[in-house]
Short mmCIF file of C-alpha atoms and ligand atoms in Angstrom, two decimals:
data_model
loop_
_atom_site.label_atom_id
_atom_site.label_comp_id
_atom_site.label_asym_id
_atom_site.label_seq_id
_atom_site.Cartn_x
_atom_site.Cartn_y
_atom_site.Cartn_z
CA UNK A 1 -0.05 -0.01 0.03
CA UNK A 2 1.42 3.31 -0.98
CA UNK A 3 1.38 5.03 2.33
CA UNK A 4 3.77 7.95 2.81
CA UNK A 5 6.49 7.77 5.58
CA UNK A 6 4.52 10.30 7.56
CA UNK A 7 1.74 7.92 8.17
CA UNK A 8 2.00 5.91 11.33
CA UNK A 9 -0.35 3.43 12.99
CA UNK A 10 -2.60 4.92 15.63
CA UNK A 11 -5.70 3.19 17.09
CA UNK A 12 -8.69 5.16 17.59
CA UNK A 13 -9.92 5.18 21.28
CA UNK A 14 -13.66 4.98 20.43
CA UNK A 15 -13.34 1.83 18.20
CA UNK A 16 -13.83 -1.29 20.25
CA UNK A 17 -10.64 -3.17 20.75
CA UNK A 18 -11.99 -6.20 18.85
CA UNK A 19 -12.15 -3.99 15.77
CA UNK A 20 -9.06 -1.83 16.28
CA UNK A 21 -6.73 -4.76 15.76
CA UNK A 22 -8.20 -5.56 12.53
CA UNK A 23 -8.58 -1.98 11.13
CA UNK A 24 -5.76 -0.33 9.20
CA UNK A 25 -5.74 3.13 10.70
CA UNK A 26 -3.24 6.02 10.22
CA UNK A 27 -2.57 9.45 11.42
CA UNK A 28 -1.64 11.88 8.79
CA UNK A 29 0.06 14.82 10.51
CA UNK A 30 -0.92 18.40 9.58
CA UNK A 31 0.67 19.48 6.40
CA UNK A 32 1.63 16.02 5.19
CA UNK A 33 0.20 14.77 1.86
CA UNK A 34 -1.72 11.59 1.56
CA UNK A 35 -1.09 11.28 -2.24
CA UNK A 36 -0.36 13.48 -5.17
CA UNK A 37 -1.99 14.02 -8.51
CA UNK A 38 -0.97 11.45 -11.06
CA UNK A 39 -0.23 8.86 -8.41
CA UNK A 40 -1.57 5.34 -8.92
CA UNK A 41 -4.41 4.84 -6.45
CA UNK A 42 -4.45 1.70 -4.45
CA UNK A 43 -6.72 2.69 -1.41
CA UNK A 44 -9.30 5.04 -0.31
CA UNK A 45 -9.68 6.56 3.18
CA UNK A 46 -12.52 7.09 5.64
CA UNK A 47 -11.84 10.22 7.60
CA UNK A 48 -12.40 9.60 11.33
CA UNK A 49 -11.12 12.97 12.59
CA UNK A 50 -9.17 15.95 11.24
CA UNK A 51 -9.44 17.81 8.06
CA UNK A 52 -7.95 17.47 4.56
CA UNK A 53 -7.79 19.45 1.39
CA UNK A 54 -8.02 18.41 -2.17
CA UNK A 55 -5.89 20.62 -4.31
CA UNK A 56 -4.69 21.12 -7.82
CA UNK A 57 -0.88 22.05 -7.37
CA UNK A 58 0.48 24.42 -9.94
CA UNK A 59 3.63 26.65 -9.89
CA UNK A 60 1.46 29.72 -10.01
CA UNK A 61 -0.45 28.63 -6.93
CA UNK A 62 -2.63 25.87 -5.64
CA UNK A 63 -6.36 25.65 -6.47
CA UNK A 64 -8.32 24.13 -3.57
CA UNK A 65 -11.08 21.96 -4.88
CA UNK A 66 -12.67 20.82 -1.68
CA UNK A 67 -12.17 20.18 2.02
CA UNK A 68 -13.00 16.78 3.51
CA UNK A 69 -13.56 16.04 7.21
CA UNK A 70 -14.80 13.40 9.66
CA UNK A 71 -17.45 11.05 8.20
CA UNK A 72 -16.26 11.55 4.64
CA UNK A 73 -14.25 9.45 2.25
CA UNK A 74 -11.18 10.70 0.21
CA UNK A 75 -9.24 8.99 -2.54
CA UNK A 76 -12.13 6.85 -3.71
CA UNK A 77 -12.10 8.04 -7.42
CA UNK A 78 -9.05 6.45 -8.56
CA UNK A 79 -10.13 3.16 -7.05
CA UNK A 80 -13.54 3.49 -8.73
CA UNK A 81 -12.38 4.17 -12.18
CA UNK A 82 -8.77 2.90 -12.25
CA UNK A 83 -7.25 6.16 -13.30
CA UNK A 84 -4.43 8.12 -11.76
CA UNK A 85 -5.28 10.34 -8.75
CA UNK A 86 -6.83 13.57 -10.24
CA UNK A 87 -5.67 15.82 -7.39
CA UNK A 88 -3.39 15.94 -4.35
CA UNK A 89 -4.75 15.51 -0.87
CA UNK A 90 -2.98 17.12 2.08
CA UNK A 91 -3.80 17.17 5.86
CA UNK A 92 -4.74 20.58 7.22
CA UNK A 93 -4.79 19.13 10.75
CA UNK A 94 -3.61 15.81 12.18
CA UNK A 95 -6.13 13.50 10.68
CA UNK A 96 -7.03 9.98 11.55
CA UNK A 97 -7.76 7.73 8.59
CA UNK A 98 -9.16 4.18 8.03
CA UNK A 99 -7.84 2.55 4.92
CA UNK A 100 -10.17 0.77 2.49
CA UNK A 101 -8.13 -1.22 -0.01
CA UNK A 102 -8.78 -1.22 -3.65
CA UNK A 103 -9.85 -4.89 -3.32
CA UNK A 104 -12.40 -4.11 -0.62
CA UNK A 105 -13.96 -1.31 -2.67
CA UNK A 106 -13.95 -3.13 -6.00
CA UNK A 107 -15.54 -6.14 -4.52
CA UNK A 108 -18.41 -4.03 -3.17
CA UNK A 109 -18.84 -2.16 -6.43
CA UNK A 110 -18.97 -5.38 -8.45
CA UNK A 111 -21.89 -6.50 -6.20
CA UNK A 112 -24.03 -3.31 -6.67
CA UNK A 113 -26.89 -2.91 -9.12
CA UNK A 114 -25.40 -2.42 -12.64
CA UNK A 115 -27.66 0.63 -13.09
CA UNK A 116 -26.09 2.21 -10.02
CA UNK A 117 -22.63 1.34 -11.36
CA UNK A 118 -23.50 3.08 -14.54
CA UNK A 119 -24.48 6.14 -12.74
CA UNK A 120 -21.44 6.08 -10.67
CA UNK A 121 -19.27 5.81 -13.86
CA UNK A 122 -20.98 8.81 -15.41
CA UNK A 123 -20.62 10.94 -12.21
CA UNK A 124 -16.93 10.09 -12.13
CA UNK A 125 -16.34 10.84 -15.76
CA UNK A 126 -17.99 14.27 -15.28
CA UNK A 127 -15.91 14.98 -12.36
CA UNK A 128 -12.75 14.07 -14.25
CA UNK A 129 -13.85 16.35 -17.12
CA UNK A 130 -14.40 19.22 -14.69
CA UNK A 131 -10.96 18.78 -13.15
CA UNK A 132 -9.49 18.56 -16.69
CA UNK A 133 -11.29 21.82 -17.78
CA UNK A 134 -10.06 23.59 -14.53
CA UNK A 135 -6.46 22.62 -15.37
CA UNK A 136 -6.94 23.85 -18.90
CA UNK A 137 -8.44 27.22 -17.74
CA UNK A 138 -5.42 27.79 -15.62
CA UNK A 139 -3.16 27.26 -18.67
CA UNK A 140 -1.86 24.05 -17.37
CA UNK A 141 -1.96 22.58 -20.85
CA UNK A 142 -4.39 19.89 -22.16
CA UNK A 143 -5.86 17.74 -19.46
CA UNK A 144 -3.52 14.98 -18.35
CA UNK A 145 -6.48 12.80 -17.45
CA UNK A 146 -8.81 11.19 -19.87
CA UNK A 147 -12.50 12.15 -19.59
CA UNK A 148 -13.59 8.75 -18.27
CA UNK A 149 -13.61 5.24 -19.61
CA UNK A 150 -16.64 4.15 -21.62
CA UNK A 151 -18.95 1.99 -19.53
CA UNK A 152 -17.81 -1.59 -19.43
CA UNK A 153 -19.76 -3.74 -21.90
CA UNK A 154 -20.71 -6.27 -19.29
CA UNK A 155 -22.05 -3.55 -16.99
CA UNK A 156 -24.09 -2.22 -19.77
CA UNK A 157 -25.49 -5.57 -20.52
CA UNK A 158 -26.24 -6.18 -16.94
CA UNK A 159 -28.01 -2.91 -16.63
CA UNK A 160 -30.25 -3.71 -19.74
CA UNK A 161 -30.86 -7.16 -18.38
CA UNK A 162 -32.02 -5.71 -14.99
CA UNK A 163 -34.26 -3.26 -16.60
CA UNK A 164 -35.76 -5.93 -18.88
CA UNK A 165 -36.32 -8.27 -16.02
CA UNK A 166 -38.19 -5.48 -14.13
CA UNK A 167 -40.38 -4.58 -17.08
CA UNK A 168 -41.13 -8.27 -17.63
CA UNK A 169 -42.20 -8.61 -13.91
CA UNK A 170 -44.34 -5.47 -14.41
CA UNK A 171 -45.95 -7.15 -17.50
CA UNK A 172 -46.26 -10.44 -15.74
CA UNK A 173 -48.23 -8.77 -12.89
CA UNK A 174 -50.55 -7.20 -15.49
CA UNK A 175 -51.03 -10.37 -17.33
CA UNK A 176 -51.64 -12.70 -14.40
CA UNK A 177 -48.47 -14.72 -14.75
CA UNK A 178 -47.76 -14.87 -11.09
CA UNK A 179 -49.37 -17.77 -9.30
CA UNK A 180 -49.20 -18.91 -5.59
CA UNK A 181 -48.27 -22.48 -4.89
CA UNK A 182 -49.07 -24.04 -1.52
CA UNK A 183 -46.84 -26.40 0.56
CA UNK A 184 -48.41 -28.32 3.45
CA UNK A 185 -47.33 -27.82 7.00
CA UNK A 186 -48.09 -30.79 9.15
CA UNK A 187 -48.46 -31.40 12.94
CA UNK A 188 -45.81 -33.60 14.40
CA UNK A 189 -45.84 -36.38 15.46
CA UNK A 190 -49.41 -37.00 14.17
CA UNK A 191 -48.65 -35.85 10.57
CA UNK A 192 -52.09 -34.27 10.30
CA UNK A 193 -52.39 -31.12 8.13
CA UNK A 194 -52.05 -27.91 9.93
CA UNK A 195 -51.73 -25.33 7.23
CA UNK A 196 -49.99 -24.21 4.01
CA UNK A 197 -47.12 -21.92 3.11
CA UNK A 198 -47.85 -19.78 0.08
CA UNK A 199 -44.93 -19.66 -2.34
CA UNK A 200 -44.92 -17.45 -5.44
CA UNK A 201 -44.28 -18.83 -8.97
CA UNK A 202 -43.92 -17.07 -12.27
CA UNK A 203 -45.36 -18.49 -15.46
CA UNK A 204 -43.01 -16.72 -17.78
CA UNK A 205 -44.17 -16.63 -21.41
CA UNK A 206 -40.89 -18.07 -22.74
CA UNK A 207 -38.95 -19.33 -19.80
CA UNK A 208 -41.67 -21.43 -18.30
CA UNK A 209 -41.98 -21.73 -14.57
CA UNK A 210 -39.55 -19.46 -12.84
CA UNK A 211 -38.72 -19.92 -9.14
CA UNK A 212 -38.88 -17.02 -6.71
CA UNK A 213 -35.11 -16.91 -6.23
CA UNK A 214 -34.94 -15.63 -9.78
CA UNK A 215 -37.40 -12.72 -9.44
CA UNK A 216 -37.91 -11.76 -5.86
CA UNK A 217 -34.52 -10.08 -5.55
CA UNK A 218 -35.20 -7.98 -8.67
CA UNK A 219 -38.72 -7.21 -7.43
CA UNK A 220 -37.15 -6.04 -4.18
CA UNK A 221 -34.50 -3.91 -5.84
CA UNK A 222 -36.98 -2.24 -8.16
CA UNK A 223 -39.70 -1.54 -5.66
CA UNK A 224 -42.26 -3.93 -7.42
CA UNK A 225 -42.14 -6.26 -4.35
CA UNK A 226 -44.98 -4.35 -2.89
CA UNK A 227 -47.26 -5.24 -5.98
CA UNK A 228 -46.11 -8.81 -5.64
CA UNK A 229 -46.95 -8.97 -1.97
CA UNK A 230 -50.30 -7.46 -2.61
CA UNK A 231 -50.94 -9.96 -5.29
CA UNK A 232 -50.01 -12.80 -2.83
CA UNK A 233 -52.54 -11.49 -0.28
CA UNK A 234 -55.21 -11.00 -2.84
CA UNK A 235 -54.73 -14.65 -4.02
CA UNK A 236 -54.68 -15.94 -0.45
CA UNK A 237 -57.86 -14.13 0.14
CA UNK A 238 -59.32 -15.66 -2.96
CA UNK A 239 -58.39 -19.32 -2.34
CA UNK A 240 -58.53 -19.60 1.42
CA UNK A 241 -62.31 -20.30 1.51
CA UNK A 242 -62.00 -23.02 -0.94
CA UNK A 243 -59.23 -24.69 1.02
CA UNK A 244 -61.35 -24.28 4.21
CA UNK A 245 -64.32 -25.87 2.54
CA UNK A 246 -62.21 -28.80 1.42
CA UNK A 247 -60.96 -29.08 4.88
CA UNK A 248 -64.55 -29.16 6.32
CA UNK A 249 -65.29 -32.03 3.90
CA UNK A 250 -62.30 -34.08 5.27
CA UNK A 251 -62.00 -33.06 8.99
CA UNK A 252 -59.77 -36.03 9.84
CA UNK A 253 -57.16 -34.67 7.61
CA UNK A 254 -56.68 -31.62 9.88
CA UNK A 255 -55.33 -30.82 13.27
CA UNK A 256 -57.03 -27.59 14.33
CA UNK A 257 -58.12 -24.73 12.08
CA UNK A 258 -56.26 -24.47 8.79
CA UNK A 259 -53.68 -21.71 8.64
CA UNK A 260 -51.86 -20.00 5.84
CA UNK A 261 -48.46 -18.36 5.92
CA UNK A 262 -47.38 -15.76 3.58
CA UNK A 263 -43.73 -14.60 2.94
CA UNK A 264 -43.18 -10.85 3.08
CA UNK A 265 -40.11 -8.92 2.29
CA UNK A 266 -38.08 -6.36 4.35
CA UNK A 267 -39.27 -3.76 1.88
CA UNK A 268 -42.89 -4.46 2.82
CA UNK A 269 -42.18 -4.05 6.47
CA UNK A 270 -40.36 -0.70 5.82
CA UNK A 271 -43.40 0.71 4.06
CA UNK A 272 -45.80 2.73 6.13
CA UNK A 273 -48.83 1.21 4.42
CA UNK A 274 -48.27 -2.50 5.23
CA UNK A 275 -50.41 -2.69 8.42
CA UNK A 276 -53.22 -0.91 6.63
CA UNK A 277 -52.93 -3.42 3.89
CA UNK A 278 -53.24 -6.32 6.33
CA UNK A 279 -56.10 -4.68 8.10
CA UNK A 280 -57.99 -4.34 4.73
CA UNK A 281 -57.07 -7.89 3.90
CA UNK A 282 -58.45 -9.27 7.11
CA UNK A 283 -61.62 -7.24 6.73
CA UNK A 284 -62.33 -8.35 3.22
CA UNK A 285 -61.35 -12.04 3.33
CA UNK A 286 -62.71 -15.03 5.24
CA UNK A 287 -59.54 -15.77 6.94
CA UNK A 288 -59.51 -15.21 10.78
CA UNK A 289 -56.49 -13.19 11.98
CA UNK A 290 -55.27 -16.15 14.04
CA UNK A 291 -55.12 -18.35 10.91
CA UNK A 292 -52.81 -15.95 9.07
CA UNK A 293 -49.06 -15.83 9.61
CA UNK A 294 -46.55 -13.69 7.94
CA UNK A 295 -42.97 -14.95 7.49
CA UNK A 296 -40.00 -12.82 7.70
CA UNK A 297 -36.23 -13.53 7.80
CA UNK A 298 -33.90 -12.24 10.47
CA UNK A 299 -31.92 -10.22 7.99
CA UNK A 300 -35.04 -8.34 6.86
CA UNK A 301 -35.63 -7.20 10.43
CA UNK A 302 -32.19 -5.76 10.59
CA UNK A 303 -32.45 -3.39 7.65
CA UNK A 304 -34.59 -1.00 9.57
CA UNK A 305 -35.25 -2.57 12.98
CA UNK A 306 -37.44 0.14 14.42
CA UNK A 307 -39.72 0.35 11.53
CA UNK A 308 -39.96 -3.42 11.23
CA UNK A 309 -40.72 -3.87 14.87
CA UNK A 310 -43.45 -1.20 14.74
CA UNK A 311 -45.00 -2.87 11.58
CA UNK A 312 -44.97 -6.31 13.04
CA UNK A 313 -46.26 -5.18 16.42
CA UNK A 314 -49.25 -3.56 14.52
CA UNK A 315 -49.86 -6.87 12.60
CA UNK A 316 -49.62 -8.81 15.88
CA UNK A 317 -52.18 -6.51 17.45
CA UNK A 318 -54.48 -7.33 14.72
CA UNK A 319 -54.09 -11.00 15.68
CA UNK A 320 -51.74 -12.11 12.87
CA UNK A 321 -48.94 -14.60 13.72
CA UNK A 322 -45.35 -13.67 13.04
CA UNK A 323 -42.95 -16.36 11.97
CA UNK A 324 -39.10 -15.94 11.76
CA UNK A 325 -38.08 -17.71 8.56
CA UNK A 326 -34.81 -19.62 8.08
CA UNK A 327 -34.16 -19.30 11.76
CA UNK A 328 -30.60 -19.80 12.80
CA UNK A 329 -29.04 -18.67 9.48
CA UNK A 330 -29.32 -14.92 9.78
CA UNK A 331 -28.45 -12.47 12.41
CA UNK A 332 -26.32 -13.63 15.28
CA UNK A 333 -27.95 -11.76 18.17
CA UNK A 334 -31.17 -13.02 19.50
CA UNK A 335 -32.12 -9.90 21.29
CA UNK A 336 -34.87 -9.07 18.78
CA UNK A 337 -36.69 -12.11 20.04
CA UNK A 338 -37.52 -10.24 23.36
CA UNK A 339 -38.76 -7.12 21.54
CA UNK A 340 -40.53 -8.36 18.54
CA UNK A 341 -43.99 -10.11 18.88
CA UNK A 342 -42.78 -13.45 17.29
CA UNK A 343 -45.19 -16.46 17.49
CA UNK A 344 -43.29 -19.11 15.40
CA UNK A 345 -39.71 -19.91 14.64
CA UNK A 346 -38.99 -21.96 11.33
CA UNK A 347 -35.86 -24.03 11.77
CA UNK A 348 -33.89 -23.64 8.57
CA UNK A 349 -33.55 -26.57 6.18
CA UNK A 350 -29.73 -26.54 6.56
CA UNK A 351 -30.13 -27.94 10.16
CA UNK A 352 -32.76 -30.47 9.19
CA UNK A 353 -30.96 -31.87 6.26
CA UNK A 354 -27.91 -32.81 8.45
CA UNK A 355 -29.96 -33.75 11.54
CA UNK A 356 -29.60 -37.45 11.20
CA UNK A 357 -25.86 -37.48 10.54
CA UNK A 358 -24.45 -34.61 12.41
CA UNK A 359 -24.60 -34.33 16.19
CA UNK A 360 -23.99 -30.52 16.03
CA UNK A 361 -27.10 -29.96 13.99
CA UNK A 362 -29.05 -32.08 16.39
CA UNK A 363 -27.69 -29.91 19.26
CA UNK A 364 -28.62 -26.74 17.43
CA UNK A 365 -32.19 -27.97 16.79
CA UNK A 366 -32.48 -29.06 20.40
CA UNK A 367 -31.31 -25.58 21.52
CA UNK A 368 -33.94 -23.88 19.20
CA UNK A 369 -36.66 -26.08 20.53
CA UNK A 370 -35.80 -25.19 24.15
CA UNK A 371 -35.50 -21.59 23.43
CA UNK A 372 -38.89 -21.64 21.67
CA UNK A 373 -40.33 -23.42 24.72
CA UNK A 374 -38.97 -20.66 27.03
CA UNK A 375 -40.40 -17.98 24.69
CA UNK A 376 -43.66 -19.89 24.37
CA UNK A 377 -43.61 -19.82 20.54
CA UNK A 378 -44.19 -22.75 18.18
CA UNK A 379 -41.52 -24.29 15.88
CA UNK A 380 -41.78 -25.53 12.29
CA UNK A 381 -38.94 -27.56 10.99
CA UNK A 382 -38.37 -26.88 7.30
CA UNK A 383 -36.98 -29.08 4.48
CA UNK A 384 -38.04 -32.49 5.90
CA UNK A 385 -37.32 -34.96 3.14
CA UNK A 386 -37.29 -38.23 4.95
CA UNK A 387 -39.57 -40.05 7.30
CA UNK A 388 -36.74 -40.59 9.82
CA UNK A 389 -36.16 -36.77 10.08
CA UNK A 390 -39.93 -36.30 10.80
CA UNK A 391 -39.78 -39.10 13.38
CA UNK A 392 -36.76 -37.64 15.18
CA UNK A 393 -38.13 -34.11 15.19
CA UNK A 394 -41.45 -35.33 16.56
CA UNK A 395 -39.56 -37.11 19.33
CA UNK A 396 -37.58 -34.15 20.14
CA UNK A 397 -40.76 -32.08 20.54
CA UNK A 398 -40.93 -30.10 17.34
CA UNK A 399 -44.61 -29.33 16.86
CA UNK A 400 -44.73 -28.77 13.05
CA UNK A 401 -42.93 -30.03 9.98
CA UNK A 402 -42.73 -28.96 6.40
CA UNK A 403 -40.85 -30.48 3.40
CA UNK A 404 -40.98 -32.64 0.31
CA UNK A 405 -41.48 -35.67 2.45
CA UNK A 406 -45.01 -34.39 3.28
CA UNK A 407 -45.63 -32.54 0.03
CA UNK A 408 -44.00 -30.19 -2.50
CA UNK A 409 -45.56 -26.82 -3.26
CA UNK A 410 -48.32 -27.25 -5.60
CA UNK A 411 -50.95 -25.16 -7.43
CA UNK A 412 -54.37 -24.69 -5.78
CA UNK A 413 -55.75 -27.89 -7.31
CA UNK A 414 -52.93 -29.94 -5.89
CA UNK A 415 -53.49 -28.41 -2.36
CA UNK A 416 -57.27 -29.14 -2.55
CA UNK A 417 -56.56 -32.74 -3.57
CA UNK A 418 -54.03 -33.02 -0.73
CA UNK A 419 -56.63 -31.94 1.68
CA UNK A 420 -59.31 -34.24 0.25
CA UNK A 421 -57.04 -37.35 0.38
CA UNK A 422 -54.83 -36.46 3.39
CA UNK A 423 -54.22 -39.86 5.01
CA UNK A 424 -55.36 -40.57 8.53
CA UNK A 425 -52.44 -40.39 10.87
CA UNK A 426 -51.98 -44.06 11.46
CA UNK A 427 -52.54 -45.11 7.83
CA UNK A 428 -49.45 -43.68 6.21
CA UNK A 429 -46.75 -42.86 8.63
CA UNK A 430 -44.41 -42.00 5.84
CA UNK A 431 -46.70 -39.20 4.59
CA UNK A 432 -48.07 -38.20 1.21
CA UNK A 433 -45.94 -37.00 -1.73
CA UNK A 434 -47.46 -34.40 -3.96
CA UNK A 435 -45.80 -33.33 -7.23
CA UNK A 436 -45.12 -29.75 -8.19
P1 LIG B 1 -38.62 -19.97 2.02
O1 LIG B 1 -39.70 -19.04 2.57
O2 LIG B 1 -37.60 -20.47 3.09
O3 LIG B 1 -39.53 -21.20 1.44
C1 LIG B 1 -39.04 -22.50 1.51
C2 LIG B 1 -38.45 -22.87 0.15
O4 LIG B 1 -37.87 -24.24 0.41
C3 LIG B 1 -39.38 -23.07 -0.93
O5 LIG B 1 -38.60 -22.71 -2.10
C4 LIG B 1 -39.62 -24.48 -0.99
O6 LIG B 1 -40.10 -24.89 -2.26
C5 LIG B 1 -38.40 -25.17 -0.57
N1 LIG B 1 -38.63 -26.39 0.07
C6 LIG B 1 -39.63 -26.84 0.91
N2 LIG B 1 -39.51 -28.05 1.30
C7 LIG B 1 -38.22 -28.47 0.85
C8 LIG B 1 -37.49 -29.76 1.02
O7 LIG B 1 -37.94 -30.58 1.59
N3 LIG B 1 -36.33 -29.73 0.32
C9 LIG B 1 -35.89 -28.70 -0.44
N4 LIG B 1 -34.65 -28.82 -1.05
N5 LIG B 1 -36.53 -27.50 -0.50
C10 LIG B 1 -37.79 -27.42 0.03
P2 LIG B 1 -39.14 -21.62 -3.24
O8 LIG B 1 -40.62 -21.85 -3.36
O9 LIG B 1 -38.29 -21.78 -4.40
O10 LIG B 1 -39.00 -20.29 -2.52
C11 LIG B 1 -37.74 -19.77 -2.24
C12 LIG B 1 -37.77 -18.55 -1.39
O11 LIG B 1 -38.34 -17.49 -2.14
C13 LIG B 1 -38.64 -18.66 -0.20
O12 LIG B 1 -37.90 -19.24 0.81
C14 LIG B 1 -38.97 -17.26 0.13
O13 LIG B 1 -37.84 -16.70 0.83
C15 LIG B 1 -39.05 -16.66 -1.24
N6 LIG B 1 -40.39 -16.55 -1.63
C16 LIG B 1 -41.32 -17.41 -2.08
N7 LIG B 1 -42.40 -16.85 -2.31
C17 LIG B 1 -42.46 -15.58 -1.97
C18 LIG B 1 -43.39 -14.49 -1.90
O14 LIG B 1 -44.54 -14.59 -2.24
N8 LIG B 1 -42.93 -13.25 -1.45
C19 LIG B 1 -41.64 -13.09 -0.97
N9 LIG B 1 -41.32 -11.95 -0.45
N10 LIG B 1 -40.75 -14.19 -1.06
C20 LIG B 1 -41.07 -15.26 -1.46
CA1 LIG B 2 -41.00 -18.89 4.19
CA1 LIG B 3 -37.46 -20.83 5.05
#
């Protein structure tokens, strides 16, 4: 890393010691330069304290372009567009800096939305042009720096791909291409039907059946997720009476009143109108609040914890259940469990898949079951594919199970058939398989 000799390590007192040992931090003394125009950039710097100036140095005098202070970043441009430093940066006061290497920045940029990457590229190119023009106006000859690279072909292609996927989702919503599938959730150990999880599918005009992993992230990034969620609730409202009627015709299939779980996104929870949407849904549908659960993942709660907590609390006040999806894979702190009105934990498939062979997984499942017991919340084990897994989970005290062993997600017709033909508990201990 091209750090001048005037830079020396110095740990920031307010940074926890666990972090300070892993952070590259330096003090740049007043008057020292961090880098000079034309240098090759290999790092950017977060300014923790102090003050720096960005200058164009010329024999006839320096031109100060900007001042940077705590909470800002400096030196990022050369990393973002792989061109030489456009200006010199000097410390006006002793300044504490945290180093971000080129690798750390480049990795993050590569992960961002291609449209954002394009915008960033254009902003940088414009800035380079402005600096070049300033140089020219001051008689420093033609700009030494190019006016920005053309956007990389793959970034452009990715941006077009993102936009086209978004417009296809929009068209798909208009054309009724999104359909809910339903996967049974059963009582353990009785294996009676308890409810269904609603899972979205996209009947794409040319690609066939598209799984949610291929369109939910794009819907979230573009803001279309709200429309998809609204569509899911509208569909649940439409089909739930049919499912209930089927359940009434085969009461031995069921254990208690049928419930339905719906996946919602962090974006939904952040929106102010979500509780209102739920309230309207409950008013206009035949589903009792206690028979509706919304599923959220831990990571969603962490995006905007206060907002998510307020939204979930309102839903819970309306009587709706709150399930934490993929439990055990997300956030490492469990403190949210004491503040959020959680009613169900869904043990992630990763633990169930390895349950029979791996003692550690079994320990984790046991711990989650004990925790749920203490919190008086119910537990659903996800991804049960074998009878032996269901048997063991039942013995361990897990109240609900879900997975291909009991049934794959199916369209409404498959769910109605499942209810009508659901075996009596003793008849088929290995459960019923449905096809998607
Ligand atoms: P999830 O909520 O964790 O849903 C469970 C996923 O595991 C489903 O995948 C289901 O088909 C699959 N699965 C269930 N049992 C088994 C099993 O025994 N073995 C294996 N290998 N897989 C099993 P799917 O339907 O592809 O959904 C993927 C994810 O997409 C969901 O994960 C959920 O996070 C999201 N998703 C689905 N529908 C919606 C929706 O309407 N809205 C939102 N926001 N997200 C949704
Ligand atoms: Ca789920
Ligand atoms: Ca899950």
